[in-house]
Short mmCIF file of C-alpha atoms in Angstrom, two decimals:
data_model
loop_
_atom_site.label_atom_id
_atom_site.label_comp_id
_atom_site.label_asym_id
_atom_site.label_seq_id
_atom_site.Cartn_x
_atom_site.Cartn_y
_atom_site.Cartn_z
CA UNK A 1 -31.50 -67.39 -51.61
CA UNK A 2 -34.29 -65.06 -52.12
CA UNK A 3 -35.80 -62.44 -50.23
CA UNK A 4 -37.43 -63.21 -47.16
CA UNK A 5 -40.96 -62.27 -47.32
CA UNK A 6 -43.25 -61.78 -44.13
CA UNK A 7 -46.59 -61.00 -45.84
CA UNK A 8 -48.88 -62.54 -43.03
CA UNK A 9 -47.29 -60.01 -40.65
CA UNK A 10 -46.92 -56.99 -42.84
CA UNK A 11 -50.82 -57.18 -43.86
CA UNK A 12 -51.34 -57.07 -40.02
CA UNK A 13 -49.69 -53.60 -39.73
CA UNK A 14 -51.22 -52.84 -42.92
CA UNK A 15 -54.63 -53.70 -41.09
CA UNK A 16 -53.87 -51.85 -38.14
CA UNK A 17 -52.48 -48.28 -39.58
CA UNK A 18 -53.84 -45.24 -37.79
CA UNK A 19 -56.01 -47.22 -35.69
CA UNK A 20 -55.44 -45.07 -32.83
CA UNK A 21 -53.36 -47.67 -30.85
CA UNK A 22 -49.86 -48.45 -30.51
CA UNK A 23 -48.61 -51.29 -32.34
CA UNK A 24 -46.39 -52.97 -30.45
CA UNK A 25 -44.80 -55.82 -32.36
CA UNK A 26 -43.64 -58.49 -29.78
CA UNK A 27 -41.35 -62.13 -30.44
CA UNK A 28 -38.42 -64.00 -29.53
CA UNK A 29 -35.49 -62.07 -29.62
CA UNK A 30 -33.37 -62.58 -33.61
CA UNK A 31 -37.17 -63.12 -35.12
CA UNK A 32 -37.12 -60.46 -37.64
CA UNK A 33 -39.36 -57.94 -35.61
CA UNK A 34 -37.10 -54.69 -36.47
CA UNK A 35 -36.94 -56.14 -40.41
CA UNK A 36 -41.21 -56.24 -40.50
CA UNK A 37 -40.82 -52.67 -39.84
CA UNK A 38 -37.73 -51.25 -41.70
CA UNK A 39 -37.75 -51.84 -44.50
CA UNK A 40 -40.94 -53.82 -45.17
CA UNK A 41 -43.82 -51.95 -43.35
CA UNK A 42 -41.70 -48.79 -44.58
CA UNK A 43 -41.40 -49.75 -48.04
CA UNK A 44 -45.06 -49.96 -47.91
CA UNK A 45 -45.90 -46.86 -46.50
CA UNK A 46 -43.23 -45.38 -49.53
CA UNK A 47 -45.42 -47.41 -52.16
CA UNK A 48 -48.56 -46.10 -51.09
CA UNK A 49 -47.67 -42.65 -51.42
CA UNK A 50 -46.22 -41.32 -47.72
CA UNK A 51 -43.89 -39.09 -48.12
CA UNK A 52 -40.64 -40.25 -46.91
CA UNK A 53 -39.96 -37.35 -44.58
CA UNK A 54 -43.43 -38.43 -42.71
CA UNK A 55 -42.14 -41.75 -41.75
CA UNK A 56 -39.82 -41.28 -38.99
CA UNK A 57 -37.21 -44.10 -37.64
CA UNK A 58 -35.46 -43.74 -34.06
CA UNK A 59 -33.42 -46.63 -32.87
CA UNK A 60 -32.79 -46.21 -29.53
CA UNK A 61 -29.92 -48.79 -29.08
CA UNK A 62 -27.78 -45.97 -30.95
CA UNK A 63 -25.36 -44.11 -29.11
CA UNK A 64 -26.36 -40.75 -30.64
CA UNK A 65 -29.54 -41.78 -28.97
CA UNK A 66 -28.27 -42.80 -25.63
CA UNK A 67 -29.21 -39.07 -24.31
CA UNK A 68 -32.85 -39.90 -24.48
CA UNK A 69 -32.65 -43.13 -22.43
CA UNK A 70 -32.61 -41.35 -18.67
CA UNK A 71 -34.64 -38.29 -20.23
CA UNK A 72 -38.53 -39.19 -21.77
CA UNK A 73 -39.20 -35.56 -21.52
CA UNK A 74 -36.22 -34.45 -24.38
CA UNK A 75 -37.44 -37.89 -25.89
CA UNK A 76 -40.85 -36.44 -25.87
CA UNK A 77 -39.69 -33.21 -27.09
CA UNK A 78 -37.63 -34.65 -29.74
CA UNK A 79 -40.47 -36.33 -31.51
CA UNK A 80 -42.38 -33.52 -31.85
CA UNK A 81 -39.64 -31.40 -32.91
CA UNK A 82 -40.12 -33.39 -36.07
CA UNK A 83 -43.37 -33.02 -36.73
CA UNK A 84 -43.75 -30.21 -39.35
CA UNK A 85 -47.42 -30.10 -40.26
CA UNK A 86 -50.50 -31.83 -39.26
CA UNK A 87 -50.76 -34.85 -42.15
CA UNK A 88 -50.11 -38.09 -41.28
CA UNK A 89 -46.81 -39.42 -39.59
CA UNK A 90 -45.54 -42.73 -39.17
CA UNK A 91 -42.99 -43.31 -36.01
CA UNK A 92 -41.24 -46.43 -35.69
CA UNK A 93 -39.22 -46.86 -32.72
CA UNK A 94 -36.86 -49.53 -32.04
CA UNK A 95 -35.79 -51.22 -28.46
CA UNK A 96 -37.81 -48.36 -27.11
CA UNK A 97 -37.58 -50.09 -23.57
CA UNK A 98 -34.02 -48.14 -23.26
CA UNK A 99 -35.99 -45.13 -22.58
CA UNK A 100 -37.23 -44.55 -18.68
CA UNK A 101 -40.78 -44.46 -18.70
CA UNK A 102 -41.34 -44.68 -22.04
CA UNK A 103 -45.18 -45.78 -21.45
CA UNK A 104 -46.18 -42.22 -20.42
CA UNK A 105 -44.19 -40.85 -23.69
CA UNK A 106 -46.02 -43.18 -25.69
CA UNK A 107 -49.53 -43.03 -24.13
CA UNK A 108 -48.59 -39.07 -24.53
CA UNK A 109 -48.42 -39.39 -28.43
CA UNK A 110 -51.80 -40.82 -28.93
CA UNK A 111 -53.39 -37.34 -28.20
CA UNK A 112 -51.65 -36.59 -30.99
CA UNK A 113 -54.33 -37.39 -33.84
CA UNK A 114 -51.47 -37.35 -36.39
CA UNK A 115 -48.68 -39.84 -35.13
CA UNK A 116 -49.07 -43.21 -35.89
CA UNK A 117 -47.24 -45.38 -33.44
CA UNK A 118 -45.04 -48.91 -33.73
CA UNK A 119 -42.71 -50.15 -31.92
CA UNK A 120 -40.46 -52.93 -30.91
CA UNK A 121 -38.65 -53.77 -27.69
CA UNK A 122 -36.02 -56.62 -26.68
CA UNK A 123 -37.46 -59.65 -24.55
CA UNK A 124 -35.78 -58.59 -21.71
CA UNK A 125 -38.76 -56.02 -21.22
CA UNK A 126 -41.03 -56.87 -23.89
CA UNK A 127 -42.43 -60.05 -22.53
CA UNK A 128 -46.22 -60.88 -23.41
CA UNK A 129 -46.52 -60.57 -19.84
CA UNK A 130 -45.91 -56.87 -19.94
CA UNK A 131 -47.72 -55.62 -23.29
CA UNK A 132 -51.13 -57.08 -21.28
CA UNK A 133 -49.97 -53.97 -18.49
CA UNK A 134 -48.07 -51.17 -19.60
CA UNK A 135 -50.13 -49.41 -22.22
CA UNK A 136 -53.53 -49.89 -19.93
CA UNK A 137 -55.85 -51.02 -23.24
CA UNK A 138 -54.38 -48.33 -25.53
CA UNK A 139 -52.00 -51.41 -27.09
CA UNK A 140 -52.55 -53.66 -30.24
CA UNK A 141 -50.17 -56.48 -30.45
CA UNK A 142 -48.74 -58.62 -33.12
CA UNK A 143 -46.70 -61.29 -32.27
CA UNK A 144 -44.00 -62.45 -34.79
CA UNK A 145 -43.04 -66.34 -35.02
CA UNK A 146 -39.96 -67.25 -36.39
CA UNK A 147 -40.34 -68.36 -39.98
CA UNK A 148 -43.10 -70.85 -41.10
CA UNK A 149 -41.96 -73.24 -43.31
CA UNK A 150 -43.60 -71.49 -45.91
CA UNK A 151 -41.78 -68.84 -45.57
CA UNK A 152 -38.77 -70.99 -45.10
CA UNK A 153 -39.28 -72.91 -48.31
CA UNK A 154 -40.17 -69.62 -50.23
CA UNK A 155 -36.62 -68.03 -49.06
CA UNK A 156 -34.58 -71.07 -49.72
CA UNK A 157 -36.30 -72.99 -52.69
CA UNK A 158 -35.05 -76.25 -54.47
CA UNK A 159 -36.37 -79.90 -53.55
CA UNK A 160 -39.31 -79.90 -50.72
CA UNK A 161 -38.35 -82.25 -48.68
CA UNK A 162 -35.00 -81.67 -48.52
CA UNK A 163 -35.89 -78.01 -47.17
CA UNK A 164 -37.87 -79.75 -44.82
CA UNK A 165 -35.50 -81.67 -43.55
CA UNK A 166 -33.02 -78.81 -43.35
CA UNK A 167 -36.04 -76.60 -41.49
CA UNK A 168 -36.75 -79.89 -39.17
CA UNK A 169 -33.35 -79.63 -37.91
CA UNK A 170 -32.15 -76.03 -37.98
CA UNK A 171 -35.71 -74.14 -37.88
CA UNK A 172 -36.67 -70.60 -38.86
CA UNK A 173 -34.56 -68.29 -36.76
CA UNK A 174 -34.22 -65.77 -39.88
CA UNK A 175 -30.13 -65.43 -39.57
CA UNK A 176 -29.70 -68.68 -40.16
CA UNK A 177 -30.60 -68.60 -43.59
CA UNK A 178 -27.13 -66.97 -43.48
CA UNK A 179 -25.20 -69.20 -42.22
CA UNK A 180 -23.70 -71.80 -45.09
CA UNK A 181 -22.47 -74.84 -43.10
CA UNK A 182 -24.41 -77.19 -40.87
CA UNK A 183 -21.78 -76.09 -38.39
CA UNK A 184 -21.87 -72.75 -38.69
CA UNK A 185 -25.75 -73.17 -37.88
CA UNK A 186 -25.82 -75.21 -34.94
CA UNK A 187 -22.83 -72.65 -33.55
CA UNK A 188 -25.19 -69.75 -34.32
CA UNK A 189 -28.27 -71.82 -32.35
CA UNK A 190 -26.61 -72.83 -29.56
CA UNK A 191 -24.93 -69.57 -28.93
CA UNK A 192 -28.86 -67.38 -29.16
CA UNK A 193 -30.19 -69.56 -26.53
CA UNK A 194 -27.45 -69.20 -24.12
CA UNK A 195 -25.96 -65.83 -24.66
CA UNK A 196 -29.30 -64.14 -25.39
CA UNK A 197 -32.28 -66.37 -24.20
CA UNK A 198 -30.67 -67.11 -20.84
CA UNK A 199 -29.11 -63.87 -20.50
CA UNK A 200 -32.63 -61.91 -20.79
CA UNK A 201 -34.26 -64.50 -18.49
CA UNK A 202 -31.48 -64.65 -15.89
CA UNK A 203 -31.06 -60.66 -15.72
CA UNK A 204 -34.93 -59.96 -15.90
CA UNK A 205 -36.00 -62.31 -13.08
CA UNK A 206 -32.86 -62.41 -10.70
CA UNK A 207 -32.44 -66.32 -11.23
CA UNK A 208 -30.32 -67.72 -8.89
CA UNK A 209 -30.64 -71.87 -9.69
CA UNK A 210 -29.25 -71.81 -13.56
CA UNK A 211 -28.71 -74.95 -12.86
CA UNK A 212 -32.57 -76.00 -12.49
CA UNK A 213 -33.30 -73.62 -15.17
CA UNK A 214 -30.92 -75.58 -17.76
CA UNK A 215 -31.58 -79.08 -17.04
CA UNK A 216 -35.58 -77.81 -16.91
CA UNK A 217 -34.76 -76.51 -20.58
CA UNK A 218 -33.08 -79.82 -21.84
CA UNK A 219 -35.84 -81.73 -20.09
CA UNK A 220 -38.95 -79.93 -21.79
CA UNK A 221 -36.47 -80.08 -25.01
CA UNK A 222 -36.65 -83.87 -24.82
CA UNK A 223 -40.08 -84.07 -23.94
CA UNK A 224 -41.73 -82.07 -27.05
CA UNK A 225 -45.27 -83.55 -27.66
CA UNK A 226 -45.73 -85.13 -24.09
CA UNK A 227 -47.73 -84.58 -20.92
CA UNK A 228 -46.27 -83.03 -18.15
CA UNK A 229 -46.99 -80.76 -15.06
CA UNK A 230 -44.98 -79.00 -12.46
CA UNK A 231 -45.13 -81.97 -10.05
CA UNK A 232 -43.87 -84.33 -12.72
CA UNK A 233 -41.01 -82.26 -13.38
CA UNK A 234 -40.23 -81.58 -9.84
CA UNK A 235 -40.42 -85.26 -9.02
CA UNK A 236 -38.05 -86.01 -11.42
CA UNK A 237 -35.40 -83.19 -10.37
CA UNK A 238 -36.04 -85.22 -6.56
CA UNK A 239 -35.01 -88.52 -8.57
CA UNK A 240 -31.96 -87.21 -9.39
CA UNK A 241 -30.98 -85.98 -6.15
CA UNK A 242 -31.85 -82.19 -6.89
CA UNK A 243 -32.17 -80.70 -3.14
CA UNK A 244 -33.95 -77.88 -1.55
CA UNK A 245 -36.08 -77.45 -4.96
CA UNK A 246 -39.66 -76.14 -4.50
CA UNK A 247 -42.83 -76.97 -6.97
CA UNK A 248 -43.22 -73.19 -7.04
CA UNK A 249 -39.66 -72.83 -8.69
CA UNK A 250 -40.95 -74.68 -11.29
CA UNK A 251 -43.61 -73.10 -11.78
CA UNK A 252 -42.09 -69.63 -12.15
CA UNK A 253 -39.58 -70.90 -14.24
CA UNK A 254 -41.91 -72.39 -16.73
CA UNK A 255 -43.52 -68.68 -16.58
CA UNK A 256 -40.32 -67.03 -17.61
CA UNK A 257 -39.88 -69.16 -20.28
CA UNK A 258 -43.16 -68.67 -21.85
CA UNK A 259 -43.03 -65.04 -21.28
CA UNK A 260 -39.70 -64.73 -23.35
CA UNK A 261 -41.53 -66.35 -26.06
CA UNK A 262 -39.24 -69.80 -25.79
CA UNK A 263 -42.06 -72.36 -25.29
CA UNK A 264 -46.00 -72.11 -25.66
CA UNK A 265 -48.24 -74.25 -23.18
CA UNK A 266 -51.03 -76.11 -24.59
CA UNK A 267 -54.08 -76.80 -22.13
CA UNK A 268 -55.71 -80.06 -22.63
CA UNK A 269 -59.51 -79.78 -23.50
CA UNK A 270 -62.43 -82.76 -22.73
CA UNK A 271 -64.07 -83.07 -26.28
CA UNK A 272 -67.45 -84.69 -24.76
CA UNK A 273 -67.58 -82.46 -20.98
CA UNK A 274 -66.48 -79.49 -22.68
CA UNK A 275 -64.17 -77.79 -20.34
CA UNK A 276 -60.30 -77.72 -19.71
CA UNK A 277 -58.52 -79.97 -17.61
CA UNK A 278 -56.09 -77.83 -15.88
CA UNK A 279 -53.05 -80.68 -15.93
CA UNK A 280 -51.04 -82.13 -17.20
CA UNK A 281 -50.57 -80.21 -20.42
CA UNK A 282 -47.90 -80.13 -23.13
CA UNK A 283 -45.59 -77.45 -23.55
CA UNK A 284 -43.94 -76.95 -27.42
CA UNK A 285 -40.93 -74.56 -28.77
CA UNK A 286 -41.31 -71.68 -30.75
CA UNK A 287 -38.28 -72.97 -32.95
CA UNK A 288 -37.39 -76.16 -33.66
CA UNK A 289 -33.97 -75.68 -34.10
CA UNK A 290 -33.64 -73.93 -30.85
CA UNK A 291 -35.27 -76.92 -29.20
CA UNK A 292 -32.35 -79.08 -31.03
CA UNK A 293 -29.98 -76.93 -30.10
CA UNK A 294 -30.77 -77.17 -26.35
CA UNK A 295 -29.80 -81.16 -26.81
CA UNK A 296 -26.96 -80.70 -28.93
CA UNK A 297 -28.60 -81.69 -32.51
CA UNK A 298 -28.77 -84.83 -30.71
CA UNK A 299 -33.07 -86.31 -30.33
CA UNK A 300 -34.55 -85.24 -33.32
CA UNK A 301 -37.41 -87.65 -33.23
CA UNK A 302 -39.33 -87.16 -36.73
CA UNK A 303 -42.43 -87.49 -35.08
CA UNK A 304 -42.30 -85.03 -32.00
CA UNK A 305 -41.11 -82.62 -34.01
CA UNK A 306 -43.72 -82.51 -36.93
CA UNK A 307 -46.27 -82.25 -34.36
CA UNK A 308 -44.41 -79.16 -32.67
CA UNK A 309 -44.02 -77.99 -36.48
CA UNK A 310 -47.73 -78.34 -36.82
CA UNK A 311 -48.63 -76.69 -33.85
CA UNK A 312 -46.32 -73.65 -34.72
CA UNK A 313 -48.20 -73.31 -37.87
CA UNK A 314 -51.47 -73.41 -36.19
CA UNK A 315 -50.69 -70.66 -34.13
CA UNK A 316 -49.37 -68.51 -37.11
CA UNK A 317 -52.80 -69.15 -38.55
CA UNK A 318 -54.09 -67.18 -35.73
CA UNK A 319 -56.01 -70.27 -34.42
CA UNK A 320 -56.52 -70.74 -30.71
CA UNK A 321 -55.13 -74.47 -29.89
CA UNK A 322 -56.00 -76.88 -27.51
CA UNK A 323 -54.69 -80.56 -27.01
CA UNK A 324 -58.40 -82.44 -27.46
CA UNK A 325 -59.20 -85.14 -24.78
CA UNK A 326 -61.84 -88.11 -25.91
CA UNK A 327 -63.37 -90.51 -23.32
CA UNK A 328 -63.88 -94.04 -24.90
CA UNK A 329 -66.31 -96.39 -23.28
CA UNK A 330 -64.99 -100.36 -24.06
CA UNK A 331 -66.70 -102.63 -22.10
CA UNK A 332 -66.94 -101.57 -18.31
CA UNK A 333 -63.76 -99.46 -18.43
CA UNK A 334 -63.49 -96.03 -19.73
CA UNK A 335 -60.19 -94.54 -21.23
CA UNK A 336 -58.91 -91.27 -22.67
CA UNK A 337 -57.50 -91.06 -26.15
CA UNK A 338 -55.68 -87.86 -27.43
CA UNK A 339 -56.66 -85.90 -30.32
CA UNK A 340 -53.19 -83.94 -31.06
CA UNK A 341 -54.79 -80.70 -31.74
CA UNK A 342 -58.54 -78.49 -31.37
CA UNK A 343 -58.10 -75.48 -33.19
CA UNK A 344 -60.62 -72.93 -32.84
CA UNK A 345 -61.16 -69.43 -34.76
CA UNK A 346 -64.62 -67.71 -34.07
CA UNK A 347 -67.26 -70.20 -35.57
CA UNK A 348 -64.46 -72.60 -37.14
CA UNK A 349 -63.24 -75.68 -35.33
CA UNK A 350 -60.63 -78.34 -36.74
CA UNK A 351 -59.69 -81.18 -35.25
CA UNK A 352 -55.97 -82.32 -36.37
CA UNK A 353 -53.63 -85.83 -35.97
CA UNK A 354 -49.99 -86.08 -36.69
CA UNK A 355 -49.09 -88.91 -37.99
CA UNK A 356 -45.91 -90.20 -39.77
CA UNK A 357 -47.57 -92.35 -42.02
CA UNK A 358 -50.75 -94.65 -42.52
CA UNK A 359 -48.99 -97.58 -44.22
CA UNK A 360 -50.77 -99.77 -42.58
CA UNK A 361 -54.85 -100.19 -41.83
CA UNK A 362 -53.49 -100.21 -37.93
CA UNK A 363 -51.99 -97.34 -37.86
CA UNK A 364 -54.56 -95.34 -40.00
CA UNK A 365 -57.04 -97.20 -37.11
CA UNK A 366 -55.20 -95.96 -34.55
CA UNK A 367 -54.71 -92.40 -35.91
CA UNK A 368 -58.40 -92.28 -36.67
CA UNK A 369 -59.81 -93.68 -32.87
CA UNK A 370 -60.08 -90.46 -31.02
CA UNK A 371 -61.73 -88.56 -34.34
CA UNK A 372 -64.04 -91.33 -34.82
CA UNK A 373 -65.82 -90.82 -31.47
CA UNK A 374 -66.25 -87.17 -31.57
CA UNK A 375 -70.09 -86.86 -32.08
CA UNK A 376 -69.75 -83.16 -33.68
CA UNK A 377 -69.72 -82.23 -37.47
CA UNK A 378 -66.75 -80.29 -37.21
CA UNK A 379 -64.28 -81.26 -40.20
CA UNK A 380 -61.80 -84.06 -38.89
CA UNK A 381 -58.02 -83.55 -40.40
CA UNK A 382 -54.97 -86.31 -40.20
CA UNK A 383 -51.76 -84.72 -41.44
CA UNK A 384 -49.38 -87.03 -42.73
CA UNK A 385 -45.53 -86.87 -43.68
CA UNK A 386 -44.86 -86.42 -46.98
CA UNK A 387 -46.79 -84.54 -50.09
CA UNK A 388 -49.77 -86.03 -51.60
CA UNK A 389 -53.34 -85.66 -53.37
CA UNK A 390 -55.79 -85.21 -49.94
CA UNK A 391 -58.33 -88.62 -49.40
CA UNK A 392 -60.76 -89.64 -47.24
CA UNK A 393 -60.82 -92.55 -44.90
CA UNK A 394 -63.69 -94.90 -44.73
CA UNK A 395 -64.95 -93.00 -42.18
CA UNK A 396 -65.01 -89.26 -43.90
CA UNK A 397 -61.37 -88.11 -42.29
CA UNK A 398 -59.50 -85.77 -44.31
CA UNK A 399 -55.69 -87.20 -44.70
CA UNK A 400 -53.30 -84.56 -46.21
CA UNK A 401 -49.54 -84.43 -46.61
CA UNK A 402 -47.69 -82.40 -44.34
CA UNK A 403 -45.74 -80.29 -46.80
CA UNK A 404 -49.45 -79.99 -48.47
CA UNK A 405 -50.62 -78.54 -45.27
CA UNK A 406 -47.31 -76.22 -44.52
CA UNK A 407 -47.30 -74.94 -47.72
CA UNK A 408 -50.98 -73.78 -48.33
CA UNK A 409 -52.59 -71.52 -45.26
CA UNK A 410 -55.87 -72.57 -46.79
CA UNK A 411 -55.28 -76.11 -46.51
CA UNK A 412 -57.73 -77.23 -43.73
CA UNK A 413 -60.47 -75.07 -45.05
CA UNK A 414 -60.70 -77.35 -48.57
#
């Protein structure tokens, strides 16, 4: 196995270097946040000429640093004792949430013009909603996803289709690559979900209905890419005999899963009406392997997992991604058709359909129908399984292979 490279995220850190804000690296547990900062970013700083003694790393989960957990003033004094001159210093703090009132310490460091701060924290404290509020506009968030297929393939190599099948099953959590057998990979992912993510969510939110949380995750995992909403989930529980369960509880549990970066909600957007449709929506998993682990690797419908992988890739490329709704008139009826993804970035927009294959005229027509009923001039694309030379349908829709899309970050722009 080759070295894992996270160049996309490393560049984000480089671009934000000495920008006067606290760089906060967030992401689902075990996705490689600490590794991104050290050795990757640290090595970059050294190679760019920063003296070794001007890069300070403090790992707050070490027993030697436990004395600072309840004494933020002593922690602040310790940091300043390491600053020996007026030259630029780079401060990397791992598991900073272990220090009480760490926000005040970090915000105070911004008054020192020569300390550039980079931090990570565990998901039990450093959830997406926390980052927005804790630093009062003084934080700059870099959200790290599990390995993309491109990163996964660069580390594994070999036949691309075989690598895709591996990724489809076990996903992109970095430590999966160190497990040798399928059984070891499965056990790792199941243990990671049960012993880490669930523990974080339960402890942080003092969840009492563990049975509901557990069943909800399985329900979401088995319906990736399907439309749902809290009411529908509530009705499913009710039909199975679950009692004394409110929709508010369902809403809360969904938000906890989102805050922990386990799932991501995609809203529906009415293309012709140019407005969002609040419900229903779709949920996708941050990692395919974690999703499969929840179902004991039994339900692996490639069409749904492929759609999830495309969604994750679009997020990695920093697109804002919605599910498209296109209303079509047929005679006296109006029917709603779906575009899998509308992705926006600045003035760029792409409409994307995911399809296992277009091996018959009927399948091509079905995949193309919503796209052909969008009147604007933004590029329309169908991503199909495999690798192939890009081609256009008779209606001008670009068709590209999944592997070509995933392995070329500029594939949509061509």
